Amino acid sequence: MNGVSLQVVLYMIAWFFSYITANNGSYYPWDLNAACQPYIEYFAEASSKMIRCAAIYSSPPKVCTYCTEEYIALKQMEYKLHKLVSSNLFSRDNITCNRVIYESYLISYISEVSTTITKNIWENSRCSSCVDIDWHLETNSTEYTFYNNTIVFQNKLFNWRHCISNFSFLPNDTVICDKCLSSFNELFQFYWYIYITPNINFCLDVETTMNDTMNLWHNVWHCSDDRAEELRDWTLLGYSLALLIIITIFFYAGSYIQSSEIQRHLVQYSQLEAPCALRSHILSSSTLDRVSSSTAGDCERISNLQ
């Protein structure tokens, strides 16, 4: 009994000194910002969980569908750090912990880590296209829901994977291609419908998952597409080529007929008369009388020769 009581007393003493260290910093008199350190550690723990989740679900990227709770916890902790400006926590030189964390030094690692996670991971993954987060940081009651398109895609994906699991034990992959073709077509058609619809996007999770699914279906198992779809594509291509050939033939035929109707009048230079008119614009008025008589004689001689 005495041993248990002594253990409780030692535990209370250790807790008391840890509390003093976190709030007053008296346990480490050389630590200028000891009162702010616990909140920095809380953020470090939240950010490490988010980074670990992103690293685990990086091939293919699936941060939006598997790391949403870690991202919300990180943002909640970041909100608390910004609100430290109105708290009673100060460093030894009487500076609020908010300024200590974000402004007191040349670089704020917390700010850099938060920006990297938000911009380079969450926003670059276009997570807002798959998950809707209803932020309530003030009351720590943030909730999130996935959009209906994301849920439908996941359901169709799980149906296809369930079909694959039922026949994966067979040595021949052609059985998978035959038995799971309909579920694959449903998955791809829904994805393609969202892909070509304006103003509707999927997050990176869905795009990379679909790309891996198609790679597995076509390049690993060598499954072909639906025969009816393939025949329809070839038929459409044939009609397009035939129409293009007909338009080209009519174009060249019309150009040939039009060019044959044009009358080409060739100029017979040997039948033209020599120019006899005076070029008054290059002769001065004083020489017109002297030149006119000689020019008239020349023209008369040329006419006689003809």
Short mmCIF file of N, CA and C in Angstrom, two decimals, residues 154-227:
data_model
loop_
_atom_site.label_atom_id
_atom_site.label_comp_id
_atom_site.label_asym_id
_atom_site.label_seq_id
_atom_site.Cartn_x
_atom_site.Cartn_y
_atom_site.Cartn_z
N GLN A 154 -16.36 5.34 -56.25
CA GLN A 154 -15.79 4.36 -55.32
C GLN A 154 -16.63 3.08 -55.29
N ASN A 155 -17.94 3.20 -55.34
CA ASN A 155 -18.79 2.01 -55.33
C ASN A 155 -18.58 1.16 -56.58
N LYS A 156 -18.50 1.81 -57.74
CA LYS A 156 -18.27 1.07 -58.98
C LYS A 156 -16.87 0.46 -58.99
N LEU A 157 -15.91 1.18 -58.42
CA LEU A 157 -14.55 0.64 -58.34
C LEU A 157 -14.51 -0.59 -57.43
N PHE A 158 -15.20 -0.53 -56.30
CA PHE A 158 -15.22 -1.68 -55.38
C PHE A 158 -15.96 -2.87 -55.99
N ASN A 159 -17.00 -2.60 -56.78
CA ASN A 159 -17.69 -3.71 -57.46
C ASN A 159 -16.77 -4.41 -58.45
N TRP A 160 -16.01 -3.62 -59.19
CA TRP A 160 -15.06 -4.22 -60.14
C TRP A 160 -13.97 -5.00 -59.40
N ARG A 161 -13.45 -4.45 -58.32
CA ARG A 161 -12.42 -5.15 -57.56
C ARG A 161 -12.97 -6.42 -56.91
N HIS A 162 -14.22 -6.38 -56.49
CA HIS A 162 -14.83 -7.58 -55.93
C HIS A 162 -14.93 -8.67 -56.98
N CYS A 163 -15.27 -8.28 -58.21
CA CYS A 163 -15.31 -9.26 -59.29
C CYS A 163 -13.93 -9.82 -59.57
N ILE A 164 -12.92 -8.97 -59.56
CA ILE A 164 -11.55 -9.44 -59.80
C ILE A 164 -11.12 -10.42 -58.71
N SER A 165 -11.50 -10.14 -57.47
CA SER A 165 -11.11 -11.02 -56.37
C SER A 165 -11.74 -12.40 -56.50
N ASN A 166 -12.93 -12.46 -57.06
CA ASN A 166 -13.61 -13.75 -57.19
C ASN A 166 -12.94 -14.67 -58.21
N PHE A 167 -12.22 -14.09 -59.18
CA PHE A 167 -11.61 -14.91 -60.23
C PHE A 167 -10.09 -14.77 -60.30
N SER A 168 -9.50 -14.12 -59.33
CA SER A 168 -8.05 -13.91 -59.37
C SER A 168 -7.26 -15.18 -59.10
N PHE A 169 -7.88 -16.19 -58.50
CA PHE A 169 -7.17 -17.43 -58.19
C PHE A 169 -6.99 -18.30 -59.43
N LEU A 170 -7.69 -17.99 -60.52
CA LEU A 170 -7.58 -18.79 -61.74
C LEU A 170 -6.31 -18.41 -62.49
N PRO A 171 -5.63 -19.40 -63.09
CA PRO A 171 -4.36 -19.09 -63.78
C PRO A 171 -4.54 -18.34 -65.08
N ASN A 172 -5.72 -18.41 -65.67
CA ASN A 172 -5.96 -17.79 -66.97
C ASN A 172 -6.61 -16.42 -66.77
N ASP A 173 -5.94 -15.37 -67.27
CA ASP A 173 -6.48 -14.02 -67.12
C ASP A 173 -7.67 -13.74 -68.01
N THR A 174 -7.87 -14.54 -69.03
CA THR A 174 -9.00 -14.31 -69.93
C THR A 174 -10.33 -14.49 -69.20
N VAL A 175 -10.34 -15.29 -68.15
CA VAL A 175 -11.57 -15.46 -67.37
C VAL A 175 -11.94 -14.14 -66.69
N ILE A 176 -10.93 -13.44 -66.18
CA ILE A 176 -11.17 -12.13 -65.56
C ILE A 176 -11.71 -11.15 -66.59
N CYS A 177 -11.13 -11.18 -67.79
CA CYS A 177 -11.57 -10.27 -68.85
C CYS A 177 -13.03 -10.51 -69.22
N ASP A 178 -13.42 -11.76 -69.27
CA ASP A 178 -14.79 -12.09 -69.67
C ASP A 178 -15.80 -11.83 -68.54
N LYS A 179 -15.46 -12.24 -67.35
CA LYS A 179 -16.40 -12.16 -66.24
C LYS A 179 -16.56 -10.74 -65.70
N CYS A 180 -15.51 -9.94 -65.79
CA CYS A 180 -15.53 -8.60 -65.17
C CYS A 180 -15.59 -7.48 -66.19
N LEU A 181 -15.92 -7.82 -67.44
CA LEU A 181 -15.97 -6.79 -68.48
C LEU A 181 -17.10 -5.79 -68.22
N SER A 182 -18.26 -6.28 -67.82
CA SER A 182 -19.40 -5.38 -67.61
C SER A 182 -19.14 -4.39 -66.47
N SER A 183 -18.55 -4.86 -65.37
CA SER A 183 -18.25 -3.95 -64.26
C SER A 183 -17.17 -2.95 -64.63
N PHE A 184 -16.21 -3.38 -65.46
CA PHE A 184 -15.18 -2.44 -65.91
C PHE A 184 -15.79 -1.37 -66.82
N ASN A 185 -16.68 -1.77 -67.71
CA ASN A 185 -17.32 -0.80 -68.60
C ASN A 185 -18.16 0.20 -67.82
N GLU A 186 -18.87 -0.25 -66.81
CA GLU A 186 -19.65 0.67 -65.98
C GLU A 186 -18.75 1.68 -65.28
N LEU A 187 -17.63 1.20 -64.77
CA LEU A 187 -16.69 2.09 -64.09
C LEU A 187 -16.11 3.11 -65.06
N PHE A 188 -15.68 2.65 -66.22
CA PHE A 188 -15.05 3.56 -67.17
C PHE A 188 -16.06 4.55 -67.76
N GLN A 189 -17.25 4.11 -68.08
CA GLN A 189 -18.25 5.00 -68.65
C GLN A 189 -18.65 6.11 -67.68
N PHE A 190 -18.77 5.77 -66.40
CA PHE A 190 -19.08 6.81 -65.42
C PHE A 190 -17.92 7.79 -65.29
N TYR A 191 -16.70 7.27 -65.24
CA TYR A 191 -15.54 8.16 -65.15
C TYR A 191 -15.45 9.05 -66.38
N TRP A 192 -15.66 8.50 -67.56
CA TRP A 192 -15.55 9.28 -68.79
C TRP A 192 -16.65 10.34 -68.87
N TYR A 193 -17.83 10.01 -68.37
CA TYR A 193 -18.93 10.98 -68.36
C TYR A 193 -18.56 12.20 -67.50
N ILE A 194 -17.99 11.98 -66.34
CA ILE A 194 -17.58 13.09 -65.48
C ILE A 194 -16.40 13.83 -66.11
N TYR A 195 -15.52 13.09 -66.75
CA TYR A 195 -14.31 13.69 -67.32
C TYR A 195 -14.62 14.69 -68.43
N ILE A 196 -15.62 14.39 -69.26
CA ILE A 196 -15.94 15.27 -70.39
C ILE A 196 -17.02 16.29 -70.06
N THR A 197 -17.61 16.22 -68.88
CA THR A 197 -18.65 17.19 -68.50
C THR A 197 -17.99 18.48 -68.05
N PRO A 198 -18.39 19.63 -68.61
CA PRO A 198 -17.77 20.91 -68.21
C PRO A 198 -18.08 21.24 -66.75
N ASN A 199 -17.12 21.92 -66.13
CA ASN A 199 -17.26 22.44 -64.76
C ASN A 199 -17.40 21.35 -63.70
N ILE A 200 -17.09 20.11 -64.04
CA ILE A 200 -17.09 19.01 -63.07
C ILE A 200 -15.74 18.32 -63.15
N ASN A 201 -15.07 18.21 -62.03
CA ASN A 201 -13.74 17.62 -62.00
C ASN A 201 -13.66 16.54 -60.92
N PHE A 202 -12.70 15.68 -61.09
CA PHE A 202 -12.36 14.70 -60.08
C PHE A 202 -11.05 15.12 -59.42
N CYS A 203 -10.86 14.70 -58.19
CA CYS A 203 -9.59 14.95 -57.52
C CYS A 203 -8.53 13.99 -58.07
N LEU A 204 -7.30 14.23 -57.65
CA LEU A 204 -6.20 13.41 -58.16
C LEU A 204 -6.33 11.96 -57.73
N ASP A 205 -6.98 11.71 -56.62
CA ASP A 205 -7.18 10.33 -56.17
C ASP A 205 -7.91 9.51 -57.22
N VAL A 206 -9.01 10.06 -57.74
CA VAL A 206 -9.83 9.34 -58.70
C VAL A 206 -9.09 9.18 -60.03
N GLU A 207 -8.44 10.23 -60.50
CA GLU A 207 -7.75 10.17 -61.79
C GLU A 207 -6.63 9.13 -61.78
N THR A 208 -5.80 9.16 -60.77
CA THR A 208 -4.68 8.20 -60.73
C THR A 208 -5.18 6.77 -60.50
N THR A 209 -6.23 6.62 -59.71
CA THR A 209 -6.79 5.28 -59.51
C THR A 209 -7.35 4.72 -60.81
N MET A 210 -8.03 5.57 -61.58
CA MET A 210 -8.58 5.12 -62.86
C MET A 210 -7.48 4.81 -63.85
N ASN A 211 -6.43 5.61 -63.88
CA ASN A 211 -5.30 5.33 -64.78
C ASN A 211 -4.63 4.00 -64.45
N ASP A 212 -4.45 3.74 -63.16
CA ASP A 212 -3.87 2.45 -62.76
C ASP A 212 -4.80 1.29 -63.11
N THR A 213 -6.10 1.51 -62.96
CA THR A 213 -7.06 0.46 -63.29
C THR A 213 -7.01 0.13 -64.78
N MET A 214 -6.96 1.15 -65.63
CA MET A 214 -6.88 0.92 -67.07
C MET A 214 -5.56 0.28 -67.46
N ASN A 215 -4.49 0.68 -66.79
CA ASN A 215 -3.19 0.08 -67.07
C ASN A 215 -3.19 -1.40 -66.71
N LEU A 216 -3.78 -1.72 -65.58
CA LEU A 216 -3.88 -3.12 -65.17
C LEU A 216 -4.76 -3.92 -66.12
N TRP A 217 -5.86 -3.33 -66.54
CA TRP A 217 -6.82 -4.03 -67.40
C TRP A 217 -6.26 -4.28 -68.79
N HIS A 218 -5.61 -3.29 -69.38
CA HIS A 218 -5.16 -3.40 -70.77
C HIS A 218 -3.74 -3.96 -70.89
N ASN A 219 -2.82 -3.48 -70.05
CA ASN A 219 -1.41 -3.81 -70.25
C ASN A 219 -0.93 -5.01 -69.44
N VAL A 220 -1.59 -5.30 -68.33
CA VAL A 220 -1.17 -6.45 -67.51
C VAL A 220 -1.98 -7.69 -67.87
N TRP A 221 -3.30 -7.54 -67.87
CA TRP A 221 -4.16 -8.68 -68.19
C TRP A 221 -4.50 -8.76 -69.68
N HIS A 222 -4.17 -7.70 -70.43
CA HIS A 222 -4.41 -7.66 -71.88
C HIS A 222 -5.88 -7.90 -72.22
N CYS A 223 -6.74 -7.28 -71.45
CA CYS A 223 -8.17 -7.37 -71.73
C CYS A 223 -8.54 -6.32 -72.76
N SER A 224 -9.41 -6.70 -73.69
CA SER A 224 -9.86 -5.77 -74.72
C SER A 224 -11.10 -5.04 -74.26
N ASP A 225 -11.44 -3.98 -75.00
CA ASP A 225 -12.65 -3.24 -74.70
C ASP A 225 -13.87 -4.00 -75.19
N ASP A 226 -15.01 -3.45 -74.95
CA ASP A 226 -16.26 -4.06 -75.38
C ASP A 226 -16.28 -4.17 -76.90
N ARG A 227 -16.66 -5.35 -77.42
CA ARG A 227 -16.67 -5.58 -78.86
C ARG A 227 -17.65 -4.65 -79.56
#
